[in-house]
Coordinates of C-alpha atoms in Angstrom, one line a residue:
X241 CA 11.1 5.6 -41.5
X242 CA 10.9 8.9 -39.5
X243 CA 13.3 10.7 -37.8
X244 CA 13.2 10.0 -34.1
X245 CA 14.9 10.5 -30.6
X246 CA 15.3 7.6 -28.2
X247 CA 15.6 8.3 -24.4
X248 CA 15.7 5.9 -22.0
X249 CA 18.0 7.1 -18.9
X250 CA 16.8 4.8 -16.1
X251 CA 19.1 2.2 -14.5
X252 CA 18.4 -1.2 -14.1
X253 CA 18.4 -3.8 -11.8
X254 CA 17.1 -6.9 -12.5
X255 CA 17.0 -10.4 -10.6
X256 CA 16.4 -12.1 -7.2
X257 CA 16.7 -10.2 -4.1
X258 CA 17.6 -7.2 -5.9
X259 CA 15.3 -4.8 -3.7
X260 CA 18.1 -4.8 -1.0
X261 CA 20.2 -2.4 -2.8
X262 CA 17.7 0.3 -2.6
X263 CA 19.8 2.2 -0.1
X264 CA 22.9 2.3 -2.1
X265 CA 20.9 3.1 -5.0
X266 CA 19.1 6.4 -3.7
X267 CA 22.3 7.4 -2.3
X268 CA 24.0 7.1 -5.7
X269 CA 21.7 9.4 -7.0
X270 CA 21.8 11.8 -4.2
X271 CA 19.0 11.1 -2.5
X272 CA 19.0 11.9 1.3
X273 CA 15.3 12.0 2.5
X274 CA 12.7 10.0 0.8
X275 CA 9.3 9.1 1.0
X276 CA 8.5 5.2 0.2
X277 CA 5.3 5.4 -1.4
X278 CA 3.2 2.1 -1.9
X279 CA -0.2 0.8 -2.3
X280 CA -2.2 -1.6 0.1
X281 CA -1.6 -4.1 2.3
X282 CA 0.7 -6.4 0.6
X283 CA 3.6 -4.9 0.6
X284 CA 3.9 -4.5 4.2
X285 CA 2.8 -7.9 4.9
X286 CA 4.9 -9.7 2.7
X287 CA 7.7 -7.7 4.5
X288 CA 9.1 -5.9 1.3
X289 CA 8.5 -2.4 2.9
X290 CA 10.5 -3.6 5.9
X291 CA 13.4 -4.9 3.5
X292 CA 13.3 -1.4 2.4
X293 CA 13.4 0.7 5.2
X294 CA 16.4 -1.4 6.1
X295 CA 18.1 -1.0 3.0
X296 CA 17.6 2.6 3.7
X297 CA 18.8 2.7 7.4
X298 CA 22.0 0.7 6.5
X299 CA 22.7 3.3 4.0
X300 CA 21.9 6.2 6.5
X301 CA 19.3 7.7 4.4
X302 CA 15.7 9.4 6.2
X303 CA 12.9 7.9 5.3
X304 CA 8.9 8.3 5.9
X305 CA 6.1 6.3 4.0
X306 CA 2.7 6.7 2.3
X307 CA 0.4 3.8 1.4
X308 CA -2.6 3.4 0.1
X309 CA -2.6 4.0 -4.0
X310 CA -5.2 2.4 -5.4
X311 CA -5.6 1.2 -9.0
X312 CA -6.3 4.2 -11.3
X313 CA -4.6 6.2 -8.9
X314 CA -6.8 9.6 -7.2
X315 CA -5.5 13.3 -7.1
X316 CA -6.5 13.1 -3.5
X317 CA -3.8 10.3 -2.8
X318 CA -1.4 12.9 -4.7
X319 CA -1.7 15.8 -2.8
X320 CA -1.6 14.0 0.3
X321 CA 1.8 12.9 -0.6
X322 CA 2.7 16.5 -1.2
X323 CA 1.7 17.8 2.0
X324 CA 3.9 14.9 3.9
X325 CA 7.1 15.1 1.4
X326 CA 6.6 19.4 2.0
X327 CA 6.6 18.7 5.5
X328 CA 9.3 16.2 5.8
X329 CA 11.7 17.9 3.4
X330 CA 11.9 15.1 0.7
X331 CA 14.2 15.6 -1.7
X332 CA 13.7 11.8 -3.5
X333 CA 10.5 9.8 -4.2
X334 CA 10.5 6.1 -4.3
X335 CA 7.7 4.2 -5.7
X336 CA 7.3 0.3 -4.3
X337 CA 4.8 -1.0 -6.2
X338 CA 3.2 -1.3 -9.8
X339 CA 2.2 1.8 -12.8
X340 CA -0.2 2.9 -10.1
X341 CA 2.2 3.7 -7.4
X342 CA 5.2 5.1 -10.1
X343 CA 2.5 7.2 -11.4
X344 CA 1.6 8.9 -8.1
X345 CA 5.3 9.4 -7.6
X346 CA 5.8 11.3 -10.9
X347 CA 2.7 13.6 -10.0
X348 CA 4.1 14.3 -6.3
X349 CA 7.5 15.0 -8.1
X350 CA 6.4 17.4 -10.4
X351 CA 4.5 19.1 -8.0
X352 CA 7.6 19.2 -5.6
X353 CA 9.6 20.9 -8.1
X354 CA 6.7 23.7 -9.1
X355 CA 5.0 24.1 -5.2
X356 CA 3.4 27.0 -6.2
X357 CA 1.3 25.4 -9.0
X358 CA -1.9 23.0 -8.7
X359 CA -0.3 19.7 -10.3
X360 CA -3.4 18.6 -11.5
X361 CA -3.0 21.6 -14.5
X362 CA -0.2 19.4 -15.9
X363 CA -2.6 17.0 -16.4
X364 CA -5.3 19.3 -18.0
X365 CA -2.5 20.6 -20.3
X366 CA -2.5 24.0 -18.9
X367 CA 1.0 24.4 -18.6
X368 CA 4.4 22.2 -18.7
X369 CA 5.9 21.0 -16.0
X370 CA 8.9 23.0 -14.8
X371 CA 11.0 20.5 -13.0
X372 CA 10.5 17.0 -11.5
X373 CA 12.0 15.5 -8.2
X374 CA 13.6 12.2 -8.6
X375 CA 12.1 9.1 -9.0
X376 CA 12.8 5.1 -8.8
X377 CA 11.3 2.2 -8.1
X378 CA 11.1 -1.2 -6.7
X379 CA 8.6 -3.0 -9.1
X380 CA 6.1 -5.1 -7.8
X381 CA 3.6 -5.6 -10.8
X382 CA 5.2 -5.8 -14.3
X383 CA 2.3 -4.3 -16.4
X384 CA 2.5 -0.2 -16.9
X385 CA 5.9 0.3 -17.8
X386 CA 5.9 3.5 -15.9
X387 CA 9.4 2.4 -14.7
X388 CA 11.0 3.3 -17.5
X389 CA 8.2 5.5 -19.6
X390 CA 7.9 9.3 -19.3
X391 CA 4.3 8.7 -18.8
X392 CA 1.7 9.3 -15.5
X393 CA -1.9 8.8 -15.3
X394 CA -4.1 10.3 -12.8
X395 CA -7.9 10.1 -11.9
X396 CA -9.4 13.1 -10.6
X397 CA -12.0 11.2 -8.5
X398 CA -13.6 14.2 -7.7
X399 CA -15.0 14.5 -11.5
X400 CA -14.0 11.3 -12.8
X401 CA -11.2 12.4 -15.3
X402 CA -8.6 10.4 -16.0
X403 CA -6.0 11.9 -17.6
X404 CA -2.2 11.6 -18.8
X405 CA 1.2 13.5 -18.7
X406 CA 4.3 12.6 -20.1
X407 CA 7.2 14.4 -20.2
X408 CA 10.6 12.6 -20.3
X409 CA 11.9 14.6 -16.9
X410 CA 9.6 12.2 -14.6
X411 CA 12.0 9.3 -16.2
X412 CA 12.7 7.2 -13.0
X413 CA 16.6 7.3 -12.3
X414 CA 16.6 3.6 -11.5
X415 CA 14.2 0.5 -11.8
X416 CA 14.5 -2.6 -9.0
X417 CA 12.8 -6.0 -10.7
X418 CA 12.9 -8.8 -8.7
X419 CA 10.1 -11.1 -10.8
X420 CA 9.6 -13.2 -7.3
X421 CA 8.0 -9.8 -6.3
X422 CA 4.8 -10.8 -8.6
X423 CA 4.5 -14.3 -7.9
X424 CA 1.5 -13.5 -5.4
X425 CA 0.0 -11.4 -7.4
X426 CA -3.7 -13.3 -8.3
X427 CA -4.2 -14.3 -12.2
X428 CA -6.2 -11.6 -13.1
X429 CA -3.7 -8.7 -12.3
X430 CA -0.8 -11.1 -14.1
X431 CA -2.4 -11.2 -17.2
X432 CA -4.1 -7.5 -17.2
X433 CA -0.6 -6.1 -16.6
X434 CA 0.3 -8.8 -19.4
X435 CA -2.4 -7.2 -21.6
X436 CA -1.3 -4.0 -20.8
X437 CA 2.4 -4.3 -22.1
X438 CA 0.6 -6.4 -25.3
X439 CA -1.2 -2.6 -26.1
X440 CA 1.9 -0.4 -25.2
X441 CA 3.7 -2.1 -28.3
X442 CA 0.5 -2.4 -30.5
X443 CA -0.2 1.0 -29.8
X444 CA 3.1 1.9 -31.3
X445 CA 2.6 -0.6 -34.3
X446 CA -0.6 -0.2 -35.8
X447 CA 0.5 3.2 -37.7
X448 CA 0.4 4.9 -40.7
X449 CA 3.6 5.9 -41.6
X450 CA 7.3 5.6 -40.5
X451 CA 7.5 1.7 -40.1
X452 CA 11.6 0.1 -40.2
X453 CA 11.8 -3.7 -40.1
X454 CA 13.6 -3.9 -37.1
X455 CA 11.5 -2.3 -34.9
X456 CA 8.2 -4.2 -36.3
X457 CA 10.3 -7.4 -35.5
X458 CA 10.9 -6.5 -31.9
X459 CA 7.6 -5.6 -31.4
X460 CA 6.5 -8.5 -33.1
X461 CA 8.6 -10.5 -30.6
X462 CA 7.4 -9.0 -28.0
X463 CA 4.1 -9.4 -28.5
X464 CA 4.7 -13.4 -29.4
X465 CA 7.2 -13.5 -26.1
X466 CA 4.3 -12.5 -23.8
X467 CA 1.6 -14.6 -25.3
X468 CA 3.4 -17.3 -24.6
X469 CA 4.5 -16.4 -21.1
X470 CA 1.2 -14.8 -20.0
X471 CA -0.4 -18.7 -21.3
X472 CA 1.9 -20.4 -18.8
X473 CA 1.4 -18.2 -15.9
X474 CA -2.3 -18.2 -15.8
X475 CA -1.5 -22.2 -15.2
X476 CA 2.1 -22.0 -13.6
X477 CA 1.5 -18.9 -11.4
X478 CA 4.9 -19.5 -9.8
X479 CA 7.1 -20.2 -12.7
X480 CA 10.2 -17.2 -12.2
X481 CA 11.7 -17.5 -15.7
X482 CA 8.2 -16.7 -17.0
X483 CA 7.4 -13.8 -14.2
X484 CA 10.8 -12.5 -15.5
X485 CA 10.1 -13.0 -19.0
X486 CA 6.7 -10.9 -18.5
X487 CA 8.7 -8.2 -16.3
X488 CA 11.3 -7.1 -18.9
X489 CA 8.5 -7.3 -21.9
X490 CA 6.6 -4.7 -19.8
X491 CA 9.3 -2.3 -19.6
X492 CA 10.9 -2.6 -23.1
X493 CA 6.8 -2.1 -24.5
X494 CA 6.6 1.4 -22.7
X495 CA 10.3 2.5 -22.9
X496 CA 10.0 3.8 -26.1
X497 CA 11.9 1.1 -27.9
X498 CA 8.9 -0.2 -30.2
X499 CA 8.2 3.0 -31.6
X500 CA 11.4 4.3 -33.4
X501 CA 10.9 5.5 -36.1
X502 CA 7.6 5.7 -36.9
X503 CA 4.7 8.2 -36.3
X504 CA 4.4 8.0 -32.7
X505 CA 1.8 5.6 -32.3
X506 CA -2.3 5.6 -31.9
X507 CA -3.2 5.5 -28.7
X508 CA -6.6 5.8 -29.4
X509 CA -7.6 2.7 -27.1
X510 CA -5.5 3.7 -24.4
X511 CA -7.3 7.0 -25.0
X512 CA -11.3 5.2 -24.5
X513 CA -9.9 3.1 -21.9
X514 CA -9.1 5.9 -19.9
X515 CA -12.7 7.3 -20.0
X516 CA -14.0 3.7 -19.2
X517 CA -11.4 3.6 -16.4
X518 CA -12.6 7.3 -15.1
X519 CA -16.1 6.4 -15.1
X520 CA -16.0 2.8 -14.5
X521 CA -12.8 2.4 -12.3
X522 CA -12.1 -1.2 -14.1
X523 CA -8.7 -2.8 -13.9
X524 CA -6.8 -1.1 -17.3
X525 CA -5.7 -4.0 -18.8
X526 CA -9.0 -5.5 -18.8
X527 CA -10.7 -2.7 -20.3
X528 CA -8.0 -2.5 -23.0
X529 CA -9.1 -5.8 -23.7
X530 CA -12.2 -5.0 -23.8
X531 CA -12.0 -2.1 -26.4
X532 CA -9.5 -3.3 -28.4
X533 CA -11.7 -6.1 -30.9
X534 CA -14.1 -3.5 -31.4
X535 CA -11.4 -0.5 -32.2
X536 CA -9.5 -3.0 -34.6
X537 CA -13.0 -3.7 -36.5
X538 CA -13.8 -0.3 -36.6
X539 CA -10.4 0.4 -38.1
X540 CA -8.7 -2.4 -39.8
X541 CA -9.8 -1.1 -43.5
X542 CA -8.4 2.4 -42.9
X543 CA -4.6 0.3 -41.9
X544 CA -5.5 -3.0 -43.5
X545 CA -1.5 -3.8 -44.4
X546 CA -1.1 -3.8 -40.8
X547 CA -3.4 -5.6 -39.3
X548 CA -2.6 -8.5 -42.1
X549 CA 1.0 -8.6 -41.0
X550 CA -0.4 -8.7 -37.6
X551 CA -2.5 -11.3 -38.1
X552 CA 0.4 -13.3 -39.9
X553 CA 3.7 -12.5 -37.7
X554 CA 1.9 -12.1 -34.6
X555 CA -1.3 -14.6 -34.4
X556 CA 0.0 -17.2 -36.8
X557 CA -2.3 -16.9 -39.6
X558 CA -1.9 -18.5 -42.8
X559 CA -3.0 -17.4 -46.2
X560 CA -5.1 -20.1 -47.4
X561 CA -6.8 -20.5 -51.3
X562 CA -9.4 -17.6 -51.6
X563 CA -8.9 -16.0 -48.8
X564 CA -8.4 -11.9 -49.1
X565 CA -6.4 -9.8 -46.8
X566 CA -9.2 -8.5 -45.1
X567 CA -10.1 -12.0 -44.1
X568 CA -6.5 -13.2 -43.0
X569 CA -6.9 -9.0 -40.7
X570 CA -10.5 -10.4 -39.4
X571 CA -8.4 -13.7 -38.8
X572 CA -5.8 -12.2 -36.9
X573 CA -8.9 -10.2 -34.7
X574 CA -10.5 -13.3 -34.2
X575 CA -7.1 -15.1 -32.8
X576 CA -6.4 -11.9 -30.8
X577 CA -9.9 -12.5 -29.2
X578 CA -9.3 -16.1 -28.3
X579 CA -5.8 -15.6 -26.9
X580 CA -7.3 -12.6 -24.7
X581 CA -10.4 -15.5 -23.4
X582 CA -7.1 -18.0 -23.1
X583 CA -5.9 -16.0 -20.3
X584 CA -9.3 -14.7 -19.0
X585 CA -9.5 -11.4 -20.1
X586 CA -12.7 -10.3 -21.3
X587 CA -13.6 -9.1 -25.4
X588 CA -16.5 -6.7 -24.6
X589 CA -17.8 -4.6 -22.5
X590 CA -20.3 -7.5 -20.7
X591 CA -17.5 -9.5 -19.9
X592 CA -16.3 -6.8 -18.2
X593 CA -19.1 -6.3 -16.2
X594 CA -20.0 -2.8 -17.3
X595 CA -23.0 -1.9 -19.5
X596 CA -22.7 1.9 -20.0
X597 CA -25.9 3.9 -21.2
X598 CA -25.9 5.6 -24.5
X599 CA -25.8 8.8 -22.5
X600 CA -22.6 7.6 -20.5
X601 CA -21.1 7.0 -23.8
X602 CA -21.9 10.2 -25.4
X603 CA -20.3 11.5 -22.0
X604 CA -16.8 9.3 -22.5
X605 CA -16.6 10.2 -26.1
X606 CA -17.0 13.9 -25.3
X607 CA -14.8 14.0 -22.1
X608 CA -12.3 11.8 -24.7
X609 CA -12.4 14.2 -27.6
X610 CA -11.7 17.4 -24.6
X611 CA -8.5 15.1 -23.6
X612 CA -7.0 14.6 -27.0
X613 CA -7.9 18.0 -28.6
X614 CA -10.5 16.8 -30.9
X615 CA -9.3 13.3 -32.5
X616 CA -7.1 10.7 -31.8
X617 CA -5.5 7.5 -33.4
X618 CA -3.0 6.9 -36.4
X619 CA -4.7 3.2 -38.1
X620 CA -7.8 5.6 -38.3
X621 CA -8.1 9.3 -37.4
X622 CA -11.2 8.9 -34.5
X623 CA -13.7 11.9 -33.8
X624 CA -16.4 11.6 -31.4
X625 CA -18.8 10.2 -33.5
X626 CA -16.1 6.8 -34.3
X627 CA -15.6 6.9 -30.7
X628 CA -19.5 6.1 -29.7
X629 CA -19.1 3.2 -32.7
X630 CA -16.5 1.7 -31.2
X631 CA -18.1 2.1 -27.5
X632 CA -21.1 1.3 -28.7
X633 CA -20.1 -1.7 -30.6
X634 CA -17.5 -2.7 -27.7
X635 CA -20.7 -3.3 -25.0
X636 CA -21.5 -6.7 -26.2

């Protein structure tokens, strides 16, 4: 094992009805003027904005809002939220929503803290941020983690970049999950954001170096515990103990909690999904999908002891007469793959519904390889010629 630091200040509150202590909770933290930042239409029609604001008037606290964050969140959405907290003298962000909406936050509370500077340098890794407003949350799509994470992805729709800043100062200071929140959600956002929280902890697990047991065996659970829940929404779409099940998974996944004590983690997937995502705009968790059997493939020899526990903790394999550990890690791919169908999430790049150009690729693996300094990945080291493999091999 490596030496490691674990960091996970944000407050929870978990169960039914819980987003009617915003109020109390922004005010514990000091917030006095907020902006309620949200995505589309649902959240006002279902009336969870409105429970909000109320919260929010009963504990005496200003309040103005900003909808409209799409998936893969734009820059444009951003700095529009910075112009109305400017104007409106926000001193606290929260985020009612999903990873989308928390990540928008972070980037209008960095830029807060820094007016002076463009925001979107952060995310070029120009510079480091110099202070962050507060954050929290009232979840609404258990997927991203970002409500506990130090992470924030922005698109720059302008040129298509999608790109990623973490620092452990946009922390959110408190977390709201209600899992009734996500029962409306449709099946294929449940089980992308259940895909999603599957690659946070396999990201972290498929390393080279630092492992302890007892954090393989959490991650190993919580891969195993959201299988099995993601299988019984995508029939039961109203079934709370598995939304809640599915909610606190997401979080522990992208907390930091799987990785301790190893190397950090690869990343690389999340690292071509975000090109696909930039170029594509497809739903993350479906693209990781999408990636990921061809990215195991392409590395499974350069980690093989991994991917064989994998395949035999995670997917159930067994060991039978003859068979070597690089069929029991093709095994384990191959389960991976029909779980991911089981719950309607695609394996390639066809199912997808994108069918990139060898020139598109070359232009993902270069943009890639300028966002990750040259290489990415800890299974397997990638360079831009293993990232037009994988792409190339992920198409279908």
């Amino acid at each position: 094992m490596f030496n490691f630091e674990y960091y996970t200040p944000t407050k929870v509150i978990f169960g039914k009805k819980t987003e009617e202590r915003a109020g109390e909770l922004v005010k514990s933290f000091g917030g006095s003027r907020v902006l309620i930042h949200y995505g589309g239409h649902s959240a006002v029609r279902s009336g969870l904005i409105d429970r909000v604001k109320k919260s929010l008037d009963e504990a005496g606290i200003f309040h103005v809002e900003l909808g409209g964050v799409v998936p893969n969140p734009h820059l444009g959405k951003v700095r529009e939220g910075i112009a109305l907290a400017k104007k409106n003298g926000i001193d606290f962000i929260l985020a009612v929503g999903g990873g989308s909406v928390i990540d928008s936050s972070k980037a209008i509370a960095y830029a807060l803290a820094d007016p002076e500077k463009d925001v979107w340098e952060l995310f070029e890794h120009k510079r480091k941020a110099a202070g962050c407003f507060p954050v929290a949350s009232v979840l609404t799509i258990a997927a991203a983690g970002s409500e506990m994470s130090n992470s924030c992805v922005i698109t720059n729709e302008k040129t298509g970049e999608k790109r990623a800043y973490d620092d452990d100062i946009a922390r959110p200071k408190f977390a709201i999950m209600d899992p009734e929140l996500t029962e409306t959600l449709p099946d294929y956002q449940t089980e992308a954001g259940c895909t999603d929280m599957m690659m946070h902890t396999m990201e972290r697990y498929f390393t080279q170096g630092g492992n302890m047991e007892i954090t393989d065996a959490i991650a190993e659970g919580l891969l195993r515990t959201v299988m099995k829940y993601a299988q019984i929404l995508h029939k039961d779409p109203g079934n709370y103990e598995a939304r809640a099940e599915v909610m606190w998974a997401g979080s522990l996944a992208h907390n930091g909690l799987t990785g301790c004590g190893n190397d950090g983690g690869d990343f690389a997937c999340h690292m071509l999904e975000h090109e696909m995502g930039g170029m594509f705009d497809v739903t993350h968790g479906a693209g990781l999908a999408a990636i990921w059997p061809s990215w195991a493939r392409y590395c499974m020899d350069s980690d093989l002891n991994r991917f064989v526990r994998y395949a035999r903790n995670v997917m159930g394999v067994e060991k039978k007469d003859g068979m070597s550990d690089r069929d029991t890690a093709l095994a384990g791919i191959e389960a991976m793959e029909k779980f991911y169908h089981s719950i309607g999430m695609p394996v390639n790049m066809k199912e997808l519904g994108i069918n990139p150009s060898d020139e598109q690729i070359e232009e993902m693996a270069a943009s890639a390889v300028r966002a990750c300094g040259g290489h990415k990945g800890s299974a397997k080291v990638l360079y831009k010629d293993d990232m037009i493999a994988i792409y190339k091999a992920a198409r279908g």
